[in-house]
Amino acid sequence: MSDQKDHPNFGHLSLRQAEIDGPIDLRYSRFATKPDFFRLKTSSYIDLEGAILEKGIKASSMEAPQGVDFYRATLGGGLDLEGSKIGDRLRIARCGTINGSLVLRGCEIGGELECYDMTVSGPAFLSGMLVEGDISIRNLSFSGDVQCFYTVSNRSMDISDCRFLDRVDCEGLRVAHDLIWDGAIFQQNAIFDKADMFGFIEGTAIFHGEASFTRTIFRSPTTIRACVRGVDLRETRFEAGTTLLLRYATVDMSGAVLAGPTNLVALSRPFQGLFNEPLEESAQLAGDPRVKLVDVNSVDTSSLTLTDIDLTHCRFAGAFNLDKLRLEGAWTFNNPPSKRIGLTPFIWTKRKIIEEERQWRALHRHSRPLRSGWGDPPSHEQDVPGLAALTTIYRQLRKGREDAKDEPGANDFYYGEMEMRRHSQEWRKAERWLLQAYWLLSGYGLRASRAFAWLGITMALTIILMMGFGLPQDPIKQEAIGTISDAGRRVTLEIEKQAPKNPSGARFTSKRLEKAINVTLNSAVFRSSGQDLTRAGTYIEMASRIVQPALLALGILAIRGRIKRGN
């Protein structure tokens, strides 16, 4: 039966397990029920251009050496080509909406797979395909899950301008040339675990959820551009170096293998589209566009460069060659509690700290005042590295900043290194007391305010002690004692200096204050004041000439460390 335009109308058509020598031309045909092409074999091609398949089509395991064409077909139900062997090309394009599932699972396509300009309302099963040519899936909207397990494209794969409204799973995907995802939007999580990428990744994709590349291999140098909530790069292998240009992302790189130079860059401005207009970012991605790195465990960081990356919650334990990690731009670390928490008496020194130290200080084994303000402790105490490991991490980070000629940046890591050394020593050891004094007096030679505060205290104490005990009561008198010889008229005189006497009257007078200040200021620069002092005053001056210059030197050293720049 045919319509007015001489197009065939089929109530039901079954070519199940049929073998046809020649092409099958069903262009613009209408099928009221689902045609059955199960295991259909043709020696040529199957053409369903413009066909109206009111209930969809079941054509699994069919063979068409010269290709299958669904161009402008209307699919009121699903399209099932599972296990089919198709030669030159499979084209499913401009079909409006496929009201059902798209099943290409296990297909072998000798040429290209073309799917573009349509909507798939159900799930898409694209797993296990072997496509010798390009996979071109452009400008499609997928309402359901998309499964693309272990599909192989021996050329490029293009998913430009596709919108994936549900989960996408491309585990084991193998692309022999380029992966093009320019303008692709993933509304939910996307999985590319264990994928094998031989070429470039072109364009910019937007992920409203997370993108996982666990155990994926990138065999060529490439640049990955994406707006994404989270990126899982655990055990990912970058064989030739890669640049990751990201926005909004939280990145986990634990166990990644960086065989070539790898750059992780937080892009501050929106990505550019084809005509240099800003790429539209949805409200789901609104907020802070900074990129956060959270773990580099087991990573050789000697070839890793981080630019404008937030390292507030990054775990460095287990990483290799941290001294060669390059930090560029406005990188940030965590800070101690900025103000007194509750009734705790501690006000912590402002500096950069690593996440492992924060977790260590938050452990329940510390007293409540010591752990207040340090956040939540880890679930398991054994997850926190020992103090020796924390000391090593800080030491390597410090060396890296020193090699980069960033002396001020290295100072905070040196402070952290010394803190971990101090806490790792037991009180019965002399080193703990030395480090404790070094910390208390000058913050390990890095806190000028602390050193100058102690200097002021010691100078004030010296002035008070000098006025009270060090200055004699009266000026020292000299007496001349001698004899006069009449014979030779020689006069012999002996000058005797009276011993200074401790004051017994008013000690705190303006005159004595002036003398005490003179003694104290001279002591601060290793000079003797020349004042006559009591025995107690002599010892006080000796002590101040040791302590005060040392504190002055520590204060100057701390100032120099803050303003110094490398050559």
Coordinates of C-alpha atoms in Angstrom, one line a residue:
M1 CA 0.0 0.0 0.0
S2 CA 1.3 3.5 -0.8
D3 CA 0.3 7.1 0.1
Q4 CA -0.5 9.9 -2.3
K5 CA 3.2 10.5 -3.0
D6 CA 3.7 6.9 -3.9
H7 CA 5.6 6.2 -0.6
P8 CA 5.0 2.7 0.8
N9 CA 2.9 2.3 3.9
F10 CA 3.5 -0.9 6.0
G11 CA 1.3 -2.2 8.7
H12 CA 4.0 -4.6 9.7
L13 CA 7.2 -5.6 8.0
S14 CA 9.4 -8.5 9.0
L15 CA 12.7 -9.2 7.4
R16 CA 13.9 -11.3 10.2
Q17 CA 17.0 -13.3 9.3
A18 CA 16.4 -12.5 5.7
E19 CA 19.3 -12.4 3.2
I20 CA 18.9 -10.0 0.3
D21 CA 21.4 -9.6 -2.6
G22 CA 21.4 -5.9 -3.3
P23 CA 20.3 -2.7 -1.6
I24 CA 17.2 -2.1 0.5
D25 CA 15.6 1.2 -0.4
L26 CA 12.8 2.1 2.1
R27 CA 13.1 5.9 1.8
Y28 CA 10.1 7.9 3.1
S29 CA 8.2 4.7 3.9
R30 CA 5.7 4.6 6.8
F31 CA 5.7 1.9 9.4
A32 CA 2.7 1.7 11.7
T33 CA 4.3 -1.0 13.8
K34 CA 7.9 -1.7 14.7
P35 CA 9.6 -3.4 11.7
D36 CA 11.7 -6.5 12.5
F37 CA 15.1 -6.5 10.8
F38 CA 16.7 -8.9 13.2
R39 CA 19.8 -10.6 11.6
L40 CA 18.9 -9.1 8.2
K41 CA 21.7 -9.5 5.8
T42 CA 22.2 -7.4 2.6
S43 CA 25.0 -7.3 0.2
S44 CA 24.7 -3.6 -0.2
Y45 CA 23.1 -0.8 1.9
I46 CA 19.9 -0.1 3.7
D47 CA 18.3 3.3 3.1
L48 CA 15.6 4.6 5.5
E49 CA 16.0 8.3 4.7
G50 CA 12.8 10.2 5.7
A51 CA 11.1 7.0 6.8
I52 CA 8.4 7.3 9.4
L53 CA 8.8 4.6 12.1
E54 CA 5.9 5.2 14.4
K55 CA 7.0 2.6 16.9
G56 CA 10.7 2.7 16.2
I57 CA 12.7 -0.2 14.7
K58 CA 14.4 -3.4 15.9
A59 CA 17.4 -4.2 13.6
S60 CA 19.9 -5.8 15.9
S61 CA 22.6 -8.1 14.5
M62 CA 22.0 -7.1 10.9
E63 CA 24.7 -6.7 8.2
A64 CA 24.9 -4.0 5.6
P65 CA 28.4 -3.7 4.0
Q66 CA 27.7 -0.4 2.3
G67 CA 26.0 1.3 5.2
V68 CA 22.7 2.3 6.8
D69 CA 21.0 5.7 6.6
F70 CA 18.4 7.1 8.9
Y71 CA 18.7 10.7 7.6
R72 CA 15.6 12.7 8.5
A73 CA 13.8 9.6 9.6
T74 CA 11.0 9.9 12.2
L75 CA 11.4 7.6 15.1
G76 CA 8.3 7.3 17.4
G77 CA 10.0 4.6 19.4
G78 CA 13.5 3.4 20.0
L79 CA 16.3 2.6 17.5
D80 CA 18.0 -0.8 18.2
L81 CA 21.0 -1.8 16.0
E82 CA 22.7 -3.8 18.7
G83 CA 25.5 -6.1 17.4
S84 CA 25.1 -5.0 13.8
K85 CA 27.9 -5.0 11.3
I86 CA 27.7 -1.9 9.1
G87 CA 30.2 -1.0 6.3
D88 CA 30.9 2.4 4.9
R89 CA 28.7 4.6 7.2
L90 CA 25.9 4.7 9.7
R91 CA 24.0 7.9 9.6
I92 CA 21.3 8.8 12.2
A93 CA 20.8 12.5 11.7
R94 CA 18.1 15.2 11.8
C95 CA 15.6 12.8 13.1
G96 CA 13.8 15.2 15.4
T97 CA 13.3 13.3 18.6
I98 CA 13.9 9.6 19.1
N99 CA 11.1 8.7 21.5
G100 CA 12.9 5.8 23.1
S101 CA 16.3 4.4 23.6
L102 CA 19.2 4.5 21.1
V103 CA 21.0 1.2 21.1
L104 CA 24.2 0.8 19.1
R105 CA 25.8 -1.6 21.6
G106 CA 28.4 -3.9 20.1
C107 CA 28.1 -2.5 16.6
E108 CA 31.0 -2.8 14.1
I109 CA 31.1 0.1 11.7
G110 CA 33.7 0.0 8.9
G111 CA 33.4 3.7 8.1
E112 CA 32.0 6.7 10.0
L113 CA 29.2 7.0 12.6
E114 CA 27.3 10.2 12.1
C115 CA 24.6 11.3 14.6
Y116 CA 23.7 15.0 14.7
D117 CA 20.9 17.6 15.1
M118 CA 18.4 15.6 17.1
T119 CA 17.2 14.6 20.6
V120 CA 17.2 11.2 22.3
S121 CA 14.5 11.0 24.9
G122 CA 15.6 7.6 26.4
P123 CA 18.9 6.1 27.4
A124 CA 21.7 5.7 24.8
F125 CA 23.6 2.5 24.7
L126 CA 26.8 3.0 22.7
S127 CA 29.1 0.5 24.5
G128 CA 31.5 -1.9 22.9
M129 CA 31.3 -0.3 19.4
L130 CA 34.2 -0.6 17.0
V131 CA 34.3 2.3 14.6
E132 CA 37.0 2.4 12.0
G133 CA 36.2 5.9 10.9
D134 CA 35.3 9.0 12.8
I135 CA 32.6 9.1 15.5
S136 CA 30.6 12.3 14.9
I137 CA 27.9 12.9 17.5
R138 CA 27.2 16.6 17.2
N139 CA 24.4 18.8 18.5
L140 CA 22.5 16.0 20.2
S141 CA 20.5 16.2 23.4
F142 CA 20.4 13.1 25.5
S143 CA 17.7 13.0 28.1
G144 CA 18.7 9.7 29.6
D145 CA 21.9 7.9 30.6
V146 CA 24.6 7.5 28.0
Q147 CA 26.7 4.4 28.2
C148 CA 29.8 4.2 26.0
F149 CA 31.8 1.5 27.7
Y150 CA 35.0 0.3 25.9
T151 CA 34.0 1.8 22.6
V152 CA 36.8 2.1 20.1
S153 CA 37.2 4.8 17.5
N154 CA 40.2 4.3 15.2
R155 CA 40.0 7.9 14.2
S156 CA 38.5 11.0 15.9
M157 CA 35.5 11.4 18.2
D158 CA 33.4 14.6 18.0
I159 CA 30.8 15.3 20.6
S160 CA 30.6 19.1 20.0
D161 CA 27.5 21.0 21.2
C162 CA 25.9 17.9 22.7
R163 CA 23.9 18.2 25.9
F164 CA 23.9 15.3 28.3
L165 CA 21.1 15.7 30.8
D166 CA 21.9 12.6 32.7
R167 CA 24.9 10.5 33.7
V168 CA 27.5 9.8 31.0
D169 CA 29.8 6.7 31.4
C170 CA 32.6 6.3 28.8
E171 CA 34.8 3.9 30.8
G172 CA 37.4 2.3 28.6
L173 CA 36.8 4.6 25.7
R174 CA 39.6 4.4 23.1
V175 CA 40.1 7.3 20.7
A176 CA 43.0 6.9 18.2
H177 CA 43.0 10.5 17.1
D178 CA 41.4 13.6 18.6
L179 CA 38.5 14.0 21.0
I180 CA 36.5 17.1 20.2
W181 CA 34.0 18.3 22.9
D182 CA 33.7 22.0 22.1
G183 CA 30.5 23.4 23.6
A184 CA 29.4 20.0 25.1
I185 CA 27.4 20.3 28.3
F186 CA 27.3 17.6 30.9
Q187 CA 24.5 18.2 33.4
Q188 CA 25.5 15.3 35.6
N189 CA 28.7 13.4 36.4
A190 CA 30.7 12.2 33.4
I191 CA 33.1 9.2 33.6
F192 CA 36.0 8.7 31.3
D193 CA 37.8 6.1 33.6
K194 CA 40.4 3.8 31.9
A195 CA 40.1 5.7 28.6
D196 CA 42.9 5.7 26.1
M197 CA 43.4 9.0 24.3
F198 CA 46.0 9.2 21.5
G199 CA 45.3 12.6 20.2
F200 CA 44.4 16.1 21.3
I201 CA 41.3 17.2 23.2
E202 CA 39.9 20.2 21.4
G203 CA 37.4 22.8 22.6
T204 CA 35.9 23.6 25.9
A205 CA 33.4 21.5 27.8
I206 CA 31.1 22.5 30.7
F207 CA 30.4 20.0 33.4
H208 CA 27.8 20.8 36.0
G209 CA 28.9 17.8 38.0
E210 CA 32.2 16.0 38.2
A211 CA 34.4 14.5 35.5
S212 CA 36.4 11.4 36.3
F213 CA 39.5 10.4 34.4
T214 CA 40.8 7.7 36.8
R215 CA 43.5 5.5 35.2
T216 CA 43.0 7.3 31.9
I217 CA 46.0 7.5 29.6
F218 CA 46.8 10.7 27.6
R219 CA 49.4 9.6 25.1
S220 CA 49.9 13.0 23.3
P221 CA 50.6 16.5 24.7
T222 CA 47.3 18.2 24.8
T223 CA 45.3 21.0 26.5
I224 CA 42.1 20.2 28.4
R225 CA 39.7 23.1 28.8
A226 CA 36.7 22.7 31.0
C227 CA 34.4 24.4 33.5
V228 CA 33.8 21.6 36.0
R229 CA 32.8 21.1 39.6
G230 CA 35.3 18.3 40.2
V231 CA 38.0 16.5 38.3
D232 CA 39.2 13.0 39.4
L233 CA 42.7 12.4 38.0
R234 CA 43.7 9.5 40.4
E235 CA 46.2 7.3 38.7
T236 CA 45.8 9.1 35.5
R237 CA 48.8 8.9 33.2
F238 CA 50.0 11.9 31.2
E239 CA 52.7 10.4 28.9
A240 CA 53.7 13.5 27.0
G241 CA 52.6 16.4 29.3
T242 CA 49.3 18.2 29.4
T243 CA 48.0 21.6 30.3
L244 CA 44.7 21.6 32.3
L245 CA 42.9 25.0 31.9
L246 CA 40.0 24.8 34.4
R247 CA 37.5 26.9 36.2
Y248 CA 35.5 26.0 39.4
A249 CA 37.2 22.6 39.7
T250 CA 38.2 20.6 42.7
V251 CA 41.0 18.4 41.5
D252 CA 42.3 15.1 42.9
M253 CA 45.7 14.0 41.4
S254 CA 46.7 11.3 43.8
G255 CA 48.7 8.6 42.1
A256 CA 48.8 10.4 38.8
V257 CA 51.9 9.7 36.6
L258 CA 53.3 12.9 35.1
A259 CA 55.7 11.6 32.4
G260 CA 56.0 15.1 30.8
P261 CA 55.6 18.7 31.8
T262 CA 52.1 19.1 33.3
N263 CA 50.4 22.4 34.0
L264 CA 47.3 22.9 36.2
V265 CA 46.0 26.5 35.6
A266 CA 43.0 28.2 37.1
L267 CA 41.6 30.4 34.4
S268 CA 40.3 33.7 35.9
R269 CA 38.2 34.8 32.9
P270 CA 35.5 32.9 31.1
F271 CA 36.5 30.7 28.1
Q272 CA 36.0 32.2 24.7
G273 CA 33.6 30.7 22.1
L274 CA 34.1 30.4 18.3
F275 CA 33.7 34.1 17.7
N276 CA 35.7 35.2 20.8
E277 CA 32.5 35.8 22.9
P278 CA 32.6 34.6 26.5
L279 CA 31.3 31.0 26.8
E280 CA 28.0 31.0 28.7
E281 CA 28.3 29.4 32.1
S282 CA 25.1 28.3 33.8
A283 CA 23.9 29.4 37.2
Q284 CA 24.9 26.0 38.5
L285 CA 28.6 27.0 38.2
A286 CA 28.2 30.5 39.7
G287 CA 30.5 31.3 42.5
D288 CA 34.2 31.2 43.0
P289 CA 35.9 30.1 39.8
R290 CA 39.1 29.2 41.6
V291 CA 40.6 25.7 41.1
K292 CA 41.3 23.7 44.3
L293 CA 43.8 20.9 44.3
V294 CA 43.1 18.4 47.2
D295 CA 45.6 15.6 46.8
V296 CA 49.0 14.8 45.2
N297 CA 49.8 11.6 47.1
S298 CA 52.3 9.4 45.2
V299 CA 52.8 12.0 42.5
D300 CA 56.2 13.0 41.2
T301 CA 55.8 16.7 41.3
S302 CA 59.1 17.6 39.6
S303 CA 57.3 18.3 36.3
L304 CA 54.1 19.8 37.8
T305 CA 53.4 23.5 37.6
L306 CA 50.5 25.0 39.5
T307 CA 49.2 28.5 38.5
D308 CA 46.7 30.4 40.7
I309 CA 45.7 27.2 42.5
D310 CA 44.0 27.0 45.9
L311 CA 46.0 24.6 48.0
T312 CA 44.0 25.2 51.2
H313 CA 42.9 21.6 51.6
C314 CA 45.7 19.9 49.5
R315 CA 47.3 16.8 51.0
F316 CA 51.0 16.6 50.2
A317 CA 51.9 13.5 52.2
G318 CA 53.4 10.8 49.9
A319 CA 54.3 13.1 47.1
F320 CA 57.8 13.0 45.5
N321 CA 60.2 15.9 44.8
L322 CA 58.0 18.6 46.4
D323 CA 61.1 20.8 46.3
K324 CA 60.8 20.9 42.5
L325 CA 57.0 21.7 42.5
R326 CA 56.5 25.0 40.8
L327 CA 54.0 27.5 42.2
E328 CA 53.1 30.4 40.0
G329 CA 50.6 33.2 40.3
A330 CA 48.3 33.7 43.3
W331 CA 48.6 30.3 45.0
T332 CA 47.0 30.1 48.5
F333 CA 47.4 27.8 51.5
N334 CA 45.3 27.4 54.7
N335 CA 45.9 29.7 57.7
P336 CA 45.7 29.0 61.5
P337 CA 42.6 30.3 63.4
S338 CA 42.6 34.1 62.9
K339 CA 41.2 35.0 66.3
R340 CA 40.7 33.6 69.8
I341 CA 38.1 30.8 69.8
G342 CA 35.8 30.6 72.8
L343 CA 37.8 30.7 76.1
T344 CA 41.0 29.5 74.5
P345 CA 44.0 31.7 75.5
F346 CA 45.8 31.1 72.2
I347 CA 46.2 33.6 69.4
W348 CA 47.9 31.7 66.6
T349 CA 50.6 33.2 64.4
K350 CA 49.4 34.1 60.9
R351 CA 51.2 31.9 58.3
K352 CA 50.6 29.3 55.6
I353 CA 49.9 25.8 56.8
I354 CA 49.3 22.5 55.0
E355 CA 46.2 20.4 55.4
E356 CA 48.1 17.7 57.2
E357 CA 49.2 20.1 60.0
R358 CA 45.6 21.3 60.4
Q359 CA 44.4 17.7 60.8
W360 CA 47.2 17.0 63.3
R361 CA 46.3 20.0 65.4
A362 CA 42.6 19.0 65.3
L363 CA 43.2 15.5 66.7
H364 CA 41.3 14.6 69.9
R365 CA 44.4 13.7 71.7
H366 CA 45.2 17.4 72.0
S367 CA 43.5 19.5 74.7
R368 CA 40.4 21.4 73.8
P369 CA 42.1 24.9 73.9
L370 CA 44.9 23.6 71.6
R371 CA 42.5 22.2 69.0
S372 CA 39.9 24.9 69.1
G373 CA 39.4 26.6 65.7
W374 CA 41.4 24.0 63.8
G375 CA 38.3 22.4 62.2
D376 CA 37.1 18.8 62.2
P377 CA 39.6 16.0 62.9
P378 CA 40.1 13.2 60.3
S379 CA 37.9 10.2 60.6
H380 CA 40.8 8.0 61.5
E381 CA 43.9 9.3 63.3
Q382 CA 46.2 7.0 61.3
D383 CA 45.3 9.1 58.2
V384 CA 47.4 11.9 59.6
P385 CA 51.2 11.5 58.8
G386 CA 53.7 11.6 61.6
L387 CA 55.5 14.8 62.6
A388 CA 58.7 13.6 60.9
A389 CA 56.8 13.4 57.6
L390 CA 55.2 16.8 58.2
T391 CA 58.7 18.2 58.8
T392 CA 59.9 16.8 55.5
I393 CA 57.0 18.2 53.6
Y394 CA 57.5 21.7 55.0
R395 CA 61.3 21.4 54.3
Q396 CA 60.8 20.5 50.7
L397 CA 58.2 23.2 50.1
R398 CA 60.6 25.7 51.7
K399 CA 63.4 24.7 49.5
G400 CA 61.2 25.0 46.4
R401 CA 60.3 28.6 47.3
E402 CA 64.0 29.4 48.0
D403 CA 65.0 28.0 44.6
A404 CA 62.3 30.2 43.1
K405 CA 64.0 33.2 44.8
D406 CA 60.9 33.7 47.0
E407 CA 62.4 34.3 50.4
P408 CA 59.2 35.7 52.0
G409 CA 57.2 32.7 50.7
A410 CA 59.8 30.3 52.1
N411 CA 59.6 31.8 55.5
D412 CA 56.1 30.4 56.3
F413 CA 57.2 26.9 55.3
Y414 CA 60.3 27.3 57.5
Y415 CA 58.1 28.3 60.4
G416 CA 56.0 25.1 59.8
E417 CA 59.1 23.0 59.6
M418 CA 60.4 24.3 62.9
E419 CA 57.0 23.9 64.5
M420 CA 56.9 20.2 63.6
R421 CA 60.5 19.8 64.8
R422 CA 59.7 21.4 68.1
H423 CA 56.6 19.3 68.7
S424 CA 58.4 16.1 67.7
Q425 CA 61.0 16.5 70.5
E426 CA 60.3 15.4 74.1
W427 CA 60.6 17.8 77.0
R428 CA 63.4 15.8 78.5
K429 CA 65.6 16.6 75.6
A430 CA 67.7 19.8 75.4
E431 CA 66.7 20.4 71.8
R432 CA 63.1 20.9 72.8
W433 CA 64.0 23.6 75.3
L434 CA 66.2 25.3 72.7
L435 CA 63.5 25.3 70.1
Q436 CA 61.0 26.3 72.6
A437 CA 63.1 29.4 73.5
Y438 CA 63.7 30.1 69.9
W439 CA 60.0 30.0 69.2
L440 CA 59.1 32.1 72.2
L441 CA 61.6 34.8 71.7
S442 CA 61.4 35.4 68.0
G443 CA 59.1 32.9 66.2
Y444 CA 62.2 31.1 64.9
G445 CA 63.8 34.3 63.8
L446 CA 60.7 35.2 61.6
R447 CA 58.5 37.3 63.9
A448 CA 60.1 40.8 64.3
S449 CA 57.3 42.0 66.6
R450 CA 57.9 39.2 69.0
A451 CA 61.7 39.9 69.2
F452 CA 61.2 43.6 69.6
A453 CA 58.6 43.1 72.2
W454 CA 61.0 41.0 74.2
L455 CA 63.7 43.6 73.6
G456 CA 61.4 46.3 74.9
I457 CA 60.6 44.2 78.0
T458 CA 64.3 43.4 78.7
M459 CA 65.2 47.1 78.3
A460 CA 62.5 48.2 80.6
L461 CA 63.5 45.6 83.2
T462 CA 67.2 46.7 82.8
I463 CA 66.2 50.3 83.4
I464 CA 64.2 49.4 86.5
L465 CA 67.0 47.2 87.9
M466 CA 69.6 49.8 87.2
M467 CA 67.6 52.4 89.0
G468 CA 66.9 50.1 91.9
F469 CA 70.2 48.3 92.3
G470 CA 72.8 49.2 89.7
L471 CA 73.5 52.9 90.1
P472 CA 75.5 54.0 93.1
Q473 CA 74.0 56.3 95.7
D474 CA 76.6 59.1 95.2
P475 CA 79.2 59.9 92.6
I476 CA 82.4 58.0 93.1
K477 CA 84.9 60.1 95.1
Q478 CA 88.7 59.8 94.7
E479 CA 91.1 60.4 97.5
A480 CA 94.8 61.2 97.1
I481 CA 97.0 59.6 99.8
G482 CA 100.8 60.1 99.9
T483 CA 103.9 61.5 101.7
I484 CA 106.2 64.5 101.2
S485 CA 109.9 64.0 101.5
D486 CA 111.9 67.0 102.7
A487 CA 115.2 65.7 101.3
G488 CA 114.4 65.5 97.7
R489 CA 111.2 67.4 97.7
R490 CA 109.5 64.4 96.0
V491 CA 105.8 64.1 96.4
T492 CA 104.2 60.6 96.0
L493 CA 100.4 60.4 95.7
E494 CA 98.2 57.3 95.6
I495 CA 94.7 57.8 94.1
E496 CA 92.2 55.6 95.9
K497 CA 88.7 55.1 94.4
Q498 CA 86.0 54.5 96.9
A499 CA 83.7 51.5 96.4
P500 CA 80.3 52.5 95.1
K501 CA 77.5 52.2 97.7
N502 CA 74.1 50.7 97.0
P503 CA 71.4 53.3 97.1
S504 CA 69.5 53.7 100.3
G505 CA 67.4 56.7 99.6
A506 CA 65.2 57.7 96.7
R507 CA 66.1 55.4 93.8
F508 CA 63.6 56.2 91.1
T509 CA 64.4 59.8 90.3
S510 CA 64.7 61.5 86.9
K511 CA 68.5 61.8 87.2
R512 CA 68.9 58.1 87.9
L513 CA 66.4 57.3 85.1
E514 CA 68.5 59.2 82.6
K515 CA 71.6 57.3 83.7
A516 CA 69.8 53.9 83.6
I517 CA 68.5 54.6 80.1
N518 CA 72.1 55.5 79.0
V519 CA 73.4 52.2 80.4
T520 CA 70.6 50.2 78.8
L521 CA 70.9 51.7 75.3
N522 CA 74.6 51.2 75.2
S523 CA 74.1 47.6 76.3
A524 CA 71.9 46.9 73.3
V525 CA 74.7 47.6 70.9
F526 CA 77.5 45.8 72.9
R527 CA 78.9 49.0 74.3
S528 CA 79.9 49.9 77.8
S529 CA 78.1 53.0 79.1
G530 CA 81.2 54.1 81.1
Q531 CA 78.9 54.7 84.1
D532 CA 80.1 53.8 87.6
L533 CA 78.0 50.9 88.7
T534 CA 77.5 48.9 91.8
R535 CA 78.5 45.2 91.8
A536 CA 74.8 44.3 91.0
G537 CA 74.7 46.9 88.3
T538 CA 77.9 45.4 86.7
Y539 CA 76.2 42.0 86.4
I540 CA 73.0 43.5 85.2
E541 CA 74.8 45.4 82.5
M542 CA 76.8 42.2 81.5
A543 CA 73.5 40.3 81.1
S544 CA 71.8 43.0 79.1
R545 CA 74.9 43.3 76.8
I546 CA 74.3 39.6 75.9
V547 CA 70.5 39.4 75.7
Q548 CA 69.5 42.7 74.2
P549 CA 71.9 42.6 71.1
A550 CA 70.7 39.1 70.4
L551 CA 67.1 40.1 70.5
L552 CA 67.8 43.1 68.3
A553 CA 69.6 40.9 65.8
L554 CA 66.7 38.5 65.7
G555 CA 64.3 41.4 65.1
I556 CA 66.4 42.7 62.2
L557 CA 66.8 39.2 60.8
A558 CA 63.0 38.8 60.8
I559 CA 62.5 42.1 59.0
R560 CA 65.1 41.2 56.4
G561 CA 63.4 37.8 55.8
R562 CA 60.0 39.5 55.1
I563 CA 61.3 42.1 52.7
K564 CA 64.1 40.2 51.0
R565 CA 63.8 39.2 47.3
G566 CA 66.1 36.9 45.5
N567 CA 68.6 38.1 42.9

